[in-house]
Amino acid sequence: MLKPTIHRFFNALTFYTRVPGPNWVEYSADNLNRASGFFPFMGYLVAIWCYAVYSLCATYLPADISLLISMVAGILFTGAFHEDGFADLCDGFGGGYDQVSILRIMKDSRLGTYGVSGLLLILLLKWNSLTHIPTETLFLSLLIAHSLSRAWAISLIMVLPYVQQDEMSKAKPIAKQWFTQDMLLAWLFALLPLLFIPMLTTALLLGVGLGIFFLTARWYQHRLQGYTGDALGASQQIHEVMIYLFILAATQF
């Protein structure tokens, strides 16, 4: 039981981040499918890394510059995995008129006007939100945002079918099946940081997240008739920014 879990963990680590795994790990489509339970845990690692970089930089630099550097560090840590998906989705949904044209645009390695605009705006929104979150709640905010957003994103595979792209697609392999125990593990990781905030705030945050989850699921079903890896990455980015904005709004009261 422990050995398969270790293999799945390292499949998640090497797939969702740029951290290399040991050579003895079995990297396979089956292990990748079962690795989805560790997706929010990868969010822990990203949050810890980003906060560590921020803390180091903040010793010598202004907070806003330090946050920007920490965002760069986070992108390097994940290889812009989710940002790439968001940009591709913006290009596809902006320039495509049906499923075929949307998928054709999304698999194109070139970035268009919609993708550049969307990526720039979401990164600016993310950075500006983080600069206004109180320093004493920054680490917990990062922990919640990076883990919970990944739980919402991976949960889309429970309600939508996978949209098969052709062999020439630039898309990476993704989880195409889900298992109850893996989803329970994913949500366990996602909910743990919420124990450190008031129960009412948790309920409101989950309620807003659930609303966005169903809106994006309906949107993907309407435009794509399902989900792709880019759609999951875009969903993670949307939920992450939503969480920052929610936390920022909550701190005003």
PDB file of C-alpha atoms in Angstrom:
ATOM      1  CA  MET A   1       0.000   0.000   0.000  1.00  0.00           C
ATOM      2  CA  LEU A   2       2.792   2.412   0.892  1.00  0.00           C
ATOM      3  CA  LYS A   3       4.898   1.731  -2.205  1.00  0.00           C
ATOM      4  CA  PRO A   4       2.169   2.617  -4.772  1.00  0.00           C
ATOM      5  CA  THR A   5       1.414   5.785  -2.790  1.00  0.00           C
ATOM      6  CA  ILE A   6       5.069   6.831  -2.951  1.00  0.00           C
ATOM      7  CA  HIS A   7       5.118   6.238  -6.714  1.00  0.00           C
ATOM      8  CA  ARG A   8       1.975   8.345  -7.130  1.00  0.00           C
ATOM      9  CA  PHE A   9       3.420  11.127  -5.001  1.00  0.00           C
ATOM     10  CA  PHE A  10       6.540  11.383  -7.150  1.00  0.00           C
ATOM     11  CA  ASN A  11       4.442  11.215 -10.313  1.00  0.00           C
ATOM     12  CA  ALA A  12       2.561  14.250  -9.011  1.00  0.00           C
ATOM     13  CA  LEU A  13       5.773  16.013  -8.002  1.00  0.00           C
ATOM     14  CA  THR A  14       7.475  15.614 -11.372  1.00  0.00           C
ATOM     15  CA  PHE A  15       4.310  16.341 -13.372  1.00  0.00           C
ATOM     16  CA  TYR A  16       3.044  19.423 -11.535  1.00  0.00           C
ATOM     17  CA  THR A  17       6.434  20.946 -10.678  1.00  0.00           C
ATOM     18  CA  ARG A  18       9.952  21.126 -12.099  1.00  0.00           C
ATOM     19  CA  VAL A  19      11.339  19.132  -9.181  1.00  0.00           C
ATOM     20  CA  PRO A  20      12.987  15.937 -10.498  1.00  0.00           C
ATOM     21  CA  GLY A  21      12.027  12.593  -9.009  1.00  0.00           C
ATOM     22  CA  PRO A  22      14.202   9.546  -8.290  1.00  0.00           C
ATOM     23  CA  ASN A  23      14.977   7.103 -11.104  1.00  0.00           C
ATOM     24  CA  TRP A  24      13.420   4.123  -9.327  1.00  0.00           C
ATOM     25  CA  VAL A  25       9.919   5.625  -9.486  1.00  0.00           C
ATOM     26  CA  GLU A  26       7.519   4.090 -12.005  1.00  0.00           C
ATOM     27  CA  TYR A  27       6.198   6.921 -14.163  1.00  0.00           C
ATOM     28  CA  SER A  28       3.043   5.782 -15.944  1.00  0.00           C
ATOM     29  CA  ALA A  29      -0.391   6.945 -17.061  1.00  0.00           C
ATOM     30  CA  ASP A  30      -1.991   4.857 -14.315  1.00  0.00           C
ATOM     31  CA  ASN A  31       0.167   6.394 -11.594  1.00  0.00           C
ATOM     32  CA  LEU A  32      -0.531   9.846 -13.016  1.00  0.00           C
ATOM     33  CA  ASN A  33      -4.274   9.229 -12.830  1.00  0.00           C
ATOM     34  CA  ARG A  34      -3.910   8.157  -9.213  1.00  0.00           C
ATOM     35  CA  ALA A  35      -1.554  11.084  -8.457  1.00  0.00           C
ATOM     36  CA  SER A  36      -4.422  13.585  -8.587  1.00  0.00           C
ATOM     37  CA  GLY A  37      -4.926  13.127  -4.848  1.00  0.00           C
ATOM     38  CA  PHE A  38      -1.594  14.867  -4.268  1.00  0.00           C
ATOM     39  CA  PHE A  39      -2.373  17.852  -6.504  1.00  0.00           C
ATOM     40  CA  PRO A  40      -3.368  20.159  -3.598  1.00  0.00           C
ATOM     41  CA  PHE A  41      -0.312  18.975  -1.659  1.00  0.00           C
ATOM     42  CA  MET A  42       1.802  20.281  -4.531  1.00  0.00           C
ATOM     43  CA  GLY A  43       0.094  23.579  -3.765  1.00  0.00           C
ATOM     44  CA  TYR A  44       1.585  23.400  -0.272  1.00  0.00           C
ATOM     45  CA  LEU A  45       5.054  23.111  -1.789  1.00  0.00           C
ATOM     46  CA  VAL A  46       4.465  26.031  -4.143  1.00  0.00           C
ATOM     47  CA  ALA A  47       3.130  28.197  -1.300  1.00  0.00           C
ATOM     48  CA  ILE A  48       6.055  27.363   0.994  1.00  0.00           C
ATOM     49  CA  TRP A  49       8.558  28.044  -1.778  1.00  0.00           C
ATOM     50  CA  CYS A  50       6.944  31.370  -2.744  1.00  0.00           C
ATOM     51  CA  TYR A  51       6.724  32.541   0.859  1.00  0.00           C
ATOM     52  CA  ALA A  52      10.343  31.557   1.530  1.00  0.00           C
ATOM     53  CA  VAL A  53      11.491  33.583  -1.480  1.00  0.00           C
ATOM     54  CA  TYR A  54       9.294  36.501  -0.411  1.00  0.00           C
ATOM     55  CA  SER A  55      10.634  36.439   3.160  1.00  0.00           C
ATOM     56  CA  LEU A  56      14.223  36.429   1.961  1.00  0.00           C
ATOM     57  CA  CYS A  57      13.684  39.258  -0.507  1.00  0.00           C
ATOM     58  CA  ALA A  58      11.592  41.326   1.933  1.00  0.00           C
ATOM     59  CA  THR A  59      14.637  41.564   4.197  1.00  0.00           C
ATOM     60  CA  TYR A  60      16.322  43.774   1.629  1.00  0.00           C
ATOM     61  CA  LEU A  61      13.604  44.943  -0.778  1.00  0.00           C
ATOM     62  CA  PRO A  62      10.152  46.582  -0.614  1.00  0.00           C
ATOM     63  CA  ALA A  63       7.216  44.225  -0.088  1.00  0.00           C
ATOM     64  CA  ASP A  64       5.679  44.746  -3.530  1.00  0.00           C
ATOM     65  CA  ILE A  65       8.936  43.953  -5.325  1.00  0.00           C
ATOM     66  CA  SER A  66       9.482  40.948  -3.059  1.00  0.00           C
ATOM     67  CA  LEU A  67       6.019  39.627  -3.913  1.00  0.00           C
ATOM     68  CA  LEU A  68       6.707  40.017  -7.612  1.00  0.00           C
ATOM     69  CA  ILE A  69       9.951  38.079  -7.270  1.00  0.00           C
ATOM     70  CA  SER A  70       8.130  35.369  -5.305  1.00  0.00           C
ATOM     71  CA  MET A  71       5.606  35.080  -8.145  1.00  0.00           C
ATOM     72  CA  VAL A  72       8.461  34.634 -10.605  1.00  0.00           C
ATOM     73  CA  ALA A  73       9.906  31.962  -8.310  1.00  0.00           C
ATOM     74  CA  GLY A  74       6.540  30.195  -8.225  1.00  0.00           C
ATOM     75  CA  ILE A  75       6.291  30.212 -12.010  1.00  0.00           C
ATOM     76  CA  LEU A  76       9.788  28.767 -12.284  1.00  0.00           C
ATOM     77  CA  PHE A  77       8.901  26.105  -9.684  1.00  0.00           C
ATOM     78  CA  THR A  78       5.875  24.896 -11.673  1.00  0.00           C
ATOM     79  CA  GLY A  79       7.204  25.668 -15.140  1.00  0.00           C
ATOM     80  CA  ALA A  80       4.273  28.072 -15.712  1.00  0.00           C
ATOM     81  CA  PHE A  81       2.177  24.905 -15.984  1.00  0.00           C
ATOM     82  CA  HIS A  82      -1.156  26.482 -15.083  1.00  0.00           C
ATOM     83  CA  GLU A  83      -0.437  29.939 -16.517  1.00  0.00           C
ATOM     84  CA  ASP A  84       0.204  28.273 -19.876  1.00  0.00           C
ATOM     85  CA  GLY A  85      -3.185  26.589 -19.688  1.00  0.00           C
ATOM     86  CA  PHE A  86      -4.921  29.860 -18.845  1.00  0.00           C
ATOM     87  CA  ALA A  87      -3.254  31.672 -21.760  1.00  0.00           C
ATOM     88  CA  ASP A  88      -4.149  28.875 -24.190  1.00  0.00           C
ATOM     89  CA  LEU A  89      -7.750  28.873 -22.976  1.00  0.00           C
ATOM     90  CA  CYS A  90      -7.984  32.648 -23.496  1.00  0.00           C
ATOM     91  CA  ASP A  91      -6.679  32.240 -27.046  1.00  0.00           C
ATOM     92  CA  GLY A  92      -9.007  29.352 -27.805  1.00  0.00           C
ATOM     93  CA  PHE A  93     -12.160  30.824 -26.318  1.00  0.00           C
ATOM     94  CA  GLY A  94     -11.359  34.269 -27.678  1.00  0.00           C
ATOM     95  CA  GLY A  95     -10.594  33.238 -31.244  1.00  0.00           C
ATOM     96  CA  GLY A  96     -12.522  29.984 -31.681  1.00  0.00           C
ATOM     97  CA  TYR A  97     -16.155  29.701 -32.696  1.00  0.00           C
ATOM     98  CA  ASP A  98     -16.766  25.973 -32.166  1.00  0.00           C
ATOM     99  CA  GLN A  99     -15.130  23.021 -30.431  1.00  0.00           C
ATOM    100  CA  VAL A 100     -12.891  22.111 -33.375  1.00  0.00           C
ATOM    101  CA  SER A 101     -11.537  25.626 -33.886  1.00  0.00           C
ATOM    102  CA  ILE A 102     -11.093  26.199 -30.151  1.00  0.00           C
ATOM    103  CA  LEU A 103      -9.068  22.999 -29.743  1.00  0.00           C
ATOM    104  CA  ARG A 104      -7.017  23.810 -32.839  1.00  0.00           C
ATOM    105  CA  ILE A 105      -6.087  27.219 -31.435  1.00  0.00           C
ATOM    106  CA  MET A 106      -5.413  25.889 -27.935  1.00  0.00           C
ATOM    107  CA  LYS A 107      -2.932  23.289 -29.146  1.00  0.00           C
ATOM    108  CA  ASP A 108      -1.002  25.883 -31.185  1.00  0.00           C
ATOM    109  CA  SER A 109       2.294  26.644 -29.434  1.00  0.00           C
ATOM    110  CA  ARG A 110       2.105  30.282 -30.509  1.00  0.00           C
ATOM    111  CA  LEU A 111       0.505  32.766 -28.131  1.00  0.00           C
ATOM    112  CA  GLY A 112      -2.071  35.176 -29.528  1.00  0.00           C
ATOM    113  CA  THR A 113      -3.533  38.506 -28.476  1.00  0.00           C
ATOM    114  CA  TYR A 114      -6.205  36.979 -26.242  1.00  0.00           C
ATOM    115  CA  GLY A 115      -3.660  34.789 -24.497  1.00  0.00           C
ATOM    116  CA  VAL A 116      -1.178  37.603 -23.910  1.00  0.00           C
ATOM    117  CA  SER A 117      -3.908  39.946 -22.666  1.00  0.00           C
ATOM    118  CA  GLY A 118      -5.471  37.346 -20.382  1.00  0.00           C
ATOM    119  CA  LEU A 119      -2.146  36.234 -18.923  1.00  0.00           C
ATOM    120  CA  LEU A 120      -0.991  39.797 -18.317  1.00  0.00           C
ATOM    121  CA  LEU A 121      -4.250  40.770 -16.640  1.00  0.00           C
ATOM    122  CA  ILE A 122      -4.487  37.740 -14.361  1.00  0.00           C
ATOM    123  CA  LEU A 123      -0.849  38.105 -13.256  1.00  0.00           C
ATOM    124  CA  LEU A 124      -1.388  41.805 -12.548  1.00  0.00           C
ATOM    125  CA  LEU A 125      -4.560  41.014 -10.618  1.00  0.00           C
ATOM    126  CA  LYS A 126      -2.747  38.326  -8.650  1.00  0.00           C
ATOM    127  CA  TRP A 127       0.214  40.565  -7.819  1.00  0.00           C
ATOM    128  CA  ASN A 128      -1.935  43.572  -6.913  1.00  0.00           C
ATOM    129  CA  SER A 129      -4.145  41.433  -4.665  1.00  0.00           C
ATOM    130  CA  LEU A 130      -1.150  39.962  -2.850  1.00  0.00           C
ATOM    131  CA  THR A 131       0.365  43.393  -2.213  1.00  0.00           C
ATOM    132  CA  HIS A 132      -2.790  44.385  -0.304  1.00  0.00           C
ATOM    133  CA  ILE A 133      -3.128  41.227   1.797  1.00  0.00           C
ATOM    134  CA  PRO A 134      -1.768  41.891   5.326  1.00  0.00           C
ATOM    135  CA  THR A 135       1.721  40.471   5.852  1.00  0.00           C
ATOM    136  CA  GLU A 136       0.657  38.482   8.918  1.00  0.00           C
ATOM    137  CA  THR A 137      -1.889  36.515   6.856  1.00  0.00           C
ATOM    138  CA  LEU A 138       0.182  36.183   3.681  1.00  0.00           C
ATOM    139  CA  PHE A 139       1.558  32.684   4.295  1.00  0.00           C
ATOM    140  CA  LEU A 140      -1.838  31.235   5.210  1.00  0.00           C
ATOM    141  CA  SER A 141      -3.369  33.014   2.214  1.00  0.00           C
ATOM    142  CA  LEU A 142      -0.821  31.437  -0.122  1.00  0.00           C
ATOM    143  CA  LEU A 143      -1.326  28.020   1.472  1.00  0.00           C
ATOM    144  CA  ILE A 144      -5.104  28.204   1.096  1.00  0.00           C
ATOM    145  CA  ALA A 145      -5.043  29.629  -2.428  1.00  0.00           C
ATOM    146  CA  HIS A 146      -2.524  27.203  -3.887  1.00  0.00           C
ATOM    147  CA  SER A 147      -4.059  24.074  -2.344  1.00  0.00           C
ATOM    148  CA  LEU A 148      -7.769  24.880  -2.600  1.00  0.00           C
ATOM    149  CA  SER A 149      -7.541  26.152  -6.188  1.00  0.00           C
ATOM    150  CA  ARG A 150      -5.918  22.877  -7.218  1.00  0.00           C
ATOM    151  CA  ALA A 151      -8.661  20.861  -5.516  1.00  0.00           C
ATOM    152  CA  TRP A 152     -11.344  22.767  -7.407  1.00  0.00           C
ATOM    153  CA  ALA A 153      -9.451  22.332 -10.680  1.00  0.00           C
ATOM    154  CA  ILE A 154      -8.900  18.582 -10.370  1.00  0.00           C
ATOM    155  CA  SER A 155     -12.536  18.106  -9.304  1.00  0.00           C
ATOM    156  CA  LEU A 156     -13.638  19.099 -12.807  1.00  0.00           C
ATOM    157  CA  ILE A 157     -12.709  15.615 -14.003  1.00  0.00           C
ATOM    158  CA  MET A 158     -15.570  14.286 -11.841  1.00  0.00           C
ATOM    159  CA  VAL A 159     -18.259  16.267 -13.675  1.00  0.00           C
ATOM    160  CA  LEU A 160     -16.907  16.624 -17.224  1.00  0.00           C
ATOM    161  CA  PRO A 161     -15.702  14.175 -19.883  1.00  0.00           C
ATOM    162  CA  TYR A 162     -12.158  14.376 -21.185  1.00  0.00           C
ATOM    163  CA  VAL A 163     -11.900  15.952 -24.642  1.00  0.00           C
ATOM    164  CA  GLN A 164      -9.478  13.923 -26.726  1.00  0.00           C
ATOM    165  CA  GLN A 165      -7.011  15.983 -28.744  1.00  0.00           C
ATOM    166  CA  ASP A 166      -5.094  14.613 -31.724  1.00  0.00           C
ATOM    167  CA  GLU A 167      -1.588  13.208 -31.514  1.00  0.00           C
ATOM    168  CA  MET A 168      -0.065  16.425 -32.836  1.00  0.00           C
ATOM    169  CA  SER A 169      -1.313  18.332 -29.822  1.00  0.00           C
ATOM    170  CA  LYS A 170       1.272  20.052 -27.641  1.00  0.00           C
ATOM    171  CA  ALA A 171      -0.788  19.149 -24.557  1.00  0.00           C
ATOM    172  CA  LYS A 172       0.885  17.068 -21.880  1.00  0.00           C
ATOM    173  CA  PRO A 173      -0.728  13.872 -20.597  1.00  0.00           C
ATOM    174  CA  ILE A 174      -3.218  14.566 -17.836  1.00  0.00           C
ATOM    175  CA  ALA A 175      -5.365  12.695 -15.377  1.00  0.00           C
ATOM    176  CA  LYS A 176      -8.288  11.238 -17.338  1.00  0.00           C
ATOM    177  CA  GLN A 177      -9.861   9.096 -14.615  1.00  0.00           C
ATOM    178  CA  TRP A 178     -10.774   9.744 -11.029  1.00  0.00           C
ATOM    179  CA  PHE A 179     -11.055   7.551  -7.975  1.00  0.00           C
ATOM    180  CA  THR A 180     -13.058   8.331  -4.848  1.00  0.00           C
ATOM    181  CA  GLN A 181     -10.169   7.797  -2.430  1.00  0.00           C
ATOM    182  CA  ASP A 182      -7.914  10.095  -4.469  1.00  0.00           C
ATOM    183  CA  MET A 183     -10.486  12.879  -4.500  1.00  0.00           C
ATOM    184  CA  LEU A 184     -11.020  12.494  -0.764  1.00  0.00           C
ATOM    185  CA  LEU A 185      -7.269  12.788  -0.240  1.00  0.00           C
ATOM    186  CA  ALA A 186      -7.115  15.859  -2.478  1.00  0.00           C
ATOM    187  CA  TRP A 187      -9.867  17.594  -0.553  1.00  0.00           C
ATOM    188  CA  LEU A 188      -8.334  16.601   2.778  1.00  0.00           C
ATOM    189  CA  PHE A 189      -5.175  18.475   1.792  1.00  0.00           C
ATOM    190  CA  ALA A 190      -7.235  21.400   0.483  1.00  0.00           C
ATOM    191  CA  LEU A 191      -9.388  21.769   3.589  1.00  0.00           C
ATOM    192  CA  LEU A 192      -6.677  21.450   6.245  1.00  0.00           C
ATOM    193  CA  PRO A 193      -5.450  25.083   5.975  1.00  0.00           C
ATOM    194  CA  LEU A 194      -9.052  26.277   6.338  1.00  0.00           C
ATOM    195  CA  LEU A 195      -9.010  25.075   9.954  1.00  0.00           C
ATOM    196  CA  PHE A 196      -6.993  28.198  10.756  1.00  0.00           C
ATOM    197  CA  ILE A 197      -9.633  30.691   9.625  1.00  0.00           C
ATOM    198  CA  PRO A 198     -13.126  31.384  11.090  1.00  0.00           C
ATOM    199  CA  MET A 199     -15.813  28.844  10.227  1.00  0.00           C
ATOM    200  CA  LEU A 200     -18.090  31.458   8.643  1.00  0.00           C
ATOM    201  CA  THR A 201     -15.256  32.662   6.421  1.00  0.00           C
ATOM    202  CA  THR A 202     -14.558  29.065   5.411  1.00  0.00           C
ATOM    203  CA  ALA A 203     -18.214  28.487   4.539  1.00  0.00           C
ATOM    204  CA  LEU A 204     -18.387  31.659   2.448  1.00  0.00           C
ATOM    205  CA  LEU A 205     -15.110  30.885   0.683  1.00  0.00           C
ATOM    206  CA  LEU A 206     -16.243  27.366  -0.191  1.00  0.00           C
ATOM    207  CA  GLY A 207     -19.622  28.688  -1.310  1.00  0.00           C
ATOM    208  CA  VAL A 208     -18.047  31.207  -3.673  1.00  0.00           C
ATOM    209  CA  GLY A 209     -15.628  28.560  -4.916  1.00  0.00           C
ATOM    210  CA  LEU A 210     -18.466  26.112  -5.551  1.00  0.00           C
ATOM    211  CA  GLY A 211     -20.313  28.746  -7.564  1.00  0.00           C
ATOM    212  CA  ILE A 212     -17.255  29.431  -9.721  1.00  0.00           C
ATOM    213  CA  PHE A 213     -16.667  25.688 -10.071  1.00  0.00           C
ATOM    214  CA  PHE A 214     -20.107  25.074 -11.551  1.00  0.00           C
ATOM    215  CA  LEU A 215     -19.936  28.182 -13.743  1.00  0.00           C
ATOM    216  CA  THR A 216     -16.608  27.121 -15.247  1.00  0.00           C
ATOM    217  CA  ALA A 217     -17.834  23.526 -15.641  1.00  0.00           C
ATOM    218  CA  ARG A 218     -20.886  24.743 -17.531  1.00  0.00           C
ATOM    219  CA  TRP A 219     -18.717  27.093 -19.590  1.00  0.00           C
ATOM    220  CA  TYR A 220     -16.304  24.302 -20.542  1.00  0.00           C
ATOM    221  CA  GLN A 221     -19.159  21.954 -21.381  1.00  0.00           C
ATOM    222  CA  HIS A 222     -20.737  24.588 -23.623  1.00  0.00           C
ATOM    223  CA  ARG A 223     -17.534  25.561 -25.477  1.00  0.00           C
ATOM    224  CA  LEU A 224     -15.455  22.360 -25.328  1.00  0.00           C
ATOM    225  CA  GLN A 225     -17.993  19.628 -24.503  1.00  0.00           C
ATOM    226  CA  GLY A 226     -15.652  18.634 -21.679  1.00  0.00           C
ATOM    227  CA  TYR A 227     -12.241  19.450 -20.266  1.00  0.00           C
ATOM    228  CA  THR A 228      -8.630  19.480 -21.433  1.00  0.00           C
ATOM    229  CA  GLY A 229      -5.385  19.931 -19.521  1.00  0.00           C
ATOM    230  CA  ASP A 230      -5.401  23.610 -20.450  1.00  0.00           C
ATOM    231  CA  ALA A 231      -8.926  23.962 -19.067  1.00  0.00           C
ATOM    232  CA  LEU A 232      -7.844  22.471 -15.740  1.00  0.00           C
ATOM    233  CA  GLY A 233      -4.846  24.816 -15.578  1.00  0.00           C
ATOM    234  CA  ALA A 234      -7.034  27.803 -16.368  1.00  0.00           C
ATOM    235  CA  SER A 235      -9.495  26.774 -13.669  1.00  0.00           C
ATOM    236  CA  GLN A 236      -6.674  26.627 -11.121  1.00  0.00           C
ATOM    237  CA  GLN A 237      -5.614  30.159 -12.014  1.00  0.00           C
ATOM    238  CA  ILE A 238      -9.174  31.494 -11.865  1.00  0.00           C
ATOM    239  CA  HIS A 239      -9.808  29.943  -8.445  1.00  0.00           C
ATOM    240  CA  GLU A 240      -6.438  31.096  -7.086  1.00  0.00           C
ATOM    241  CA  VAL A 241      -7.133  34.722  -7.973  1.00  0.00           C
ATOM    242  CA  MET A 242     -10.694  34.425  -6.660  1.00  0.00           C
ATOM    243  CA  ILE A 243      -9.337  33.219  -3.307  1.00  0.00           C
ATOM    244  CA  TYR A 244      -6.904  36.141  -3.063  1.00  0.00           C
ATOM    245  CA  LEU A 245      -9.709  38.588  -3.817  1.00  0.00           C
ATOM    246  CA  PHE A 246     -11.987  36.900  -1.283  1.00  0.00           C
ATOM    247  CA  ILE A 247      -9.326  37.025   1.435  1.00  0.00           C
ATOM    248  CA  LEU A 248      -8.603  40.637   0.593  1.00  0.00           C
ATOM    249  CA  ALA A 249     -12.289  41.512   0.854  1.00  0.00           C
ATOM    250  CA  ALA A 250     -12.620  39.566   4.126  1.00  0.00           C
ATOM    251  CA  THR A 251      -9.749  41.501   5.714  1.00  0.00           C
ATOM    252  CA  GLN A 252     -11.620  44.755   5.128  1.00  0.00           C
ATOM    253  CA  PHE A 253     -14.191  43.842   7.781  1.00  0.00           C
TER     254      PHE A 253
END
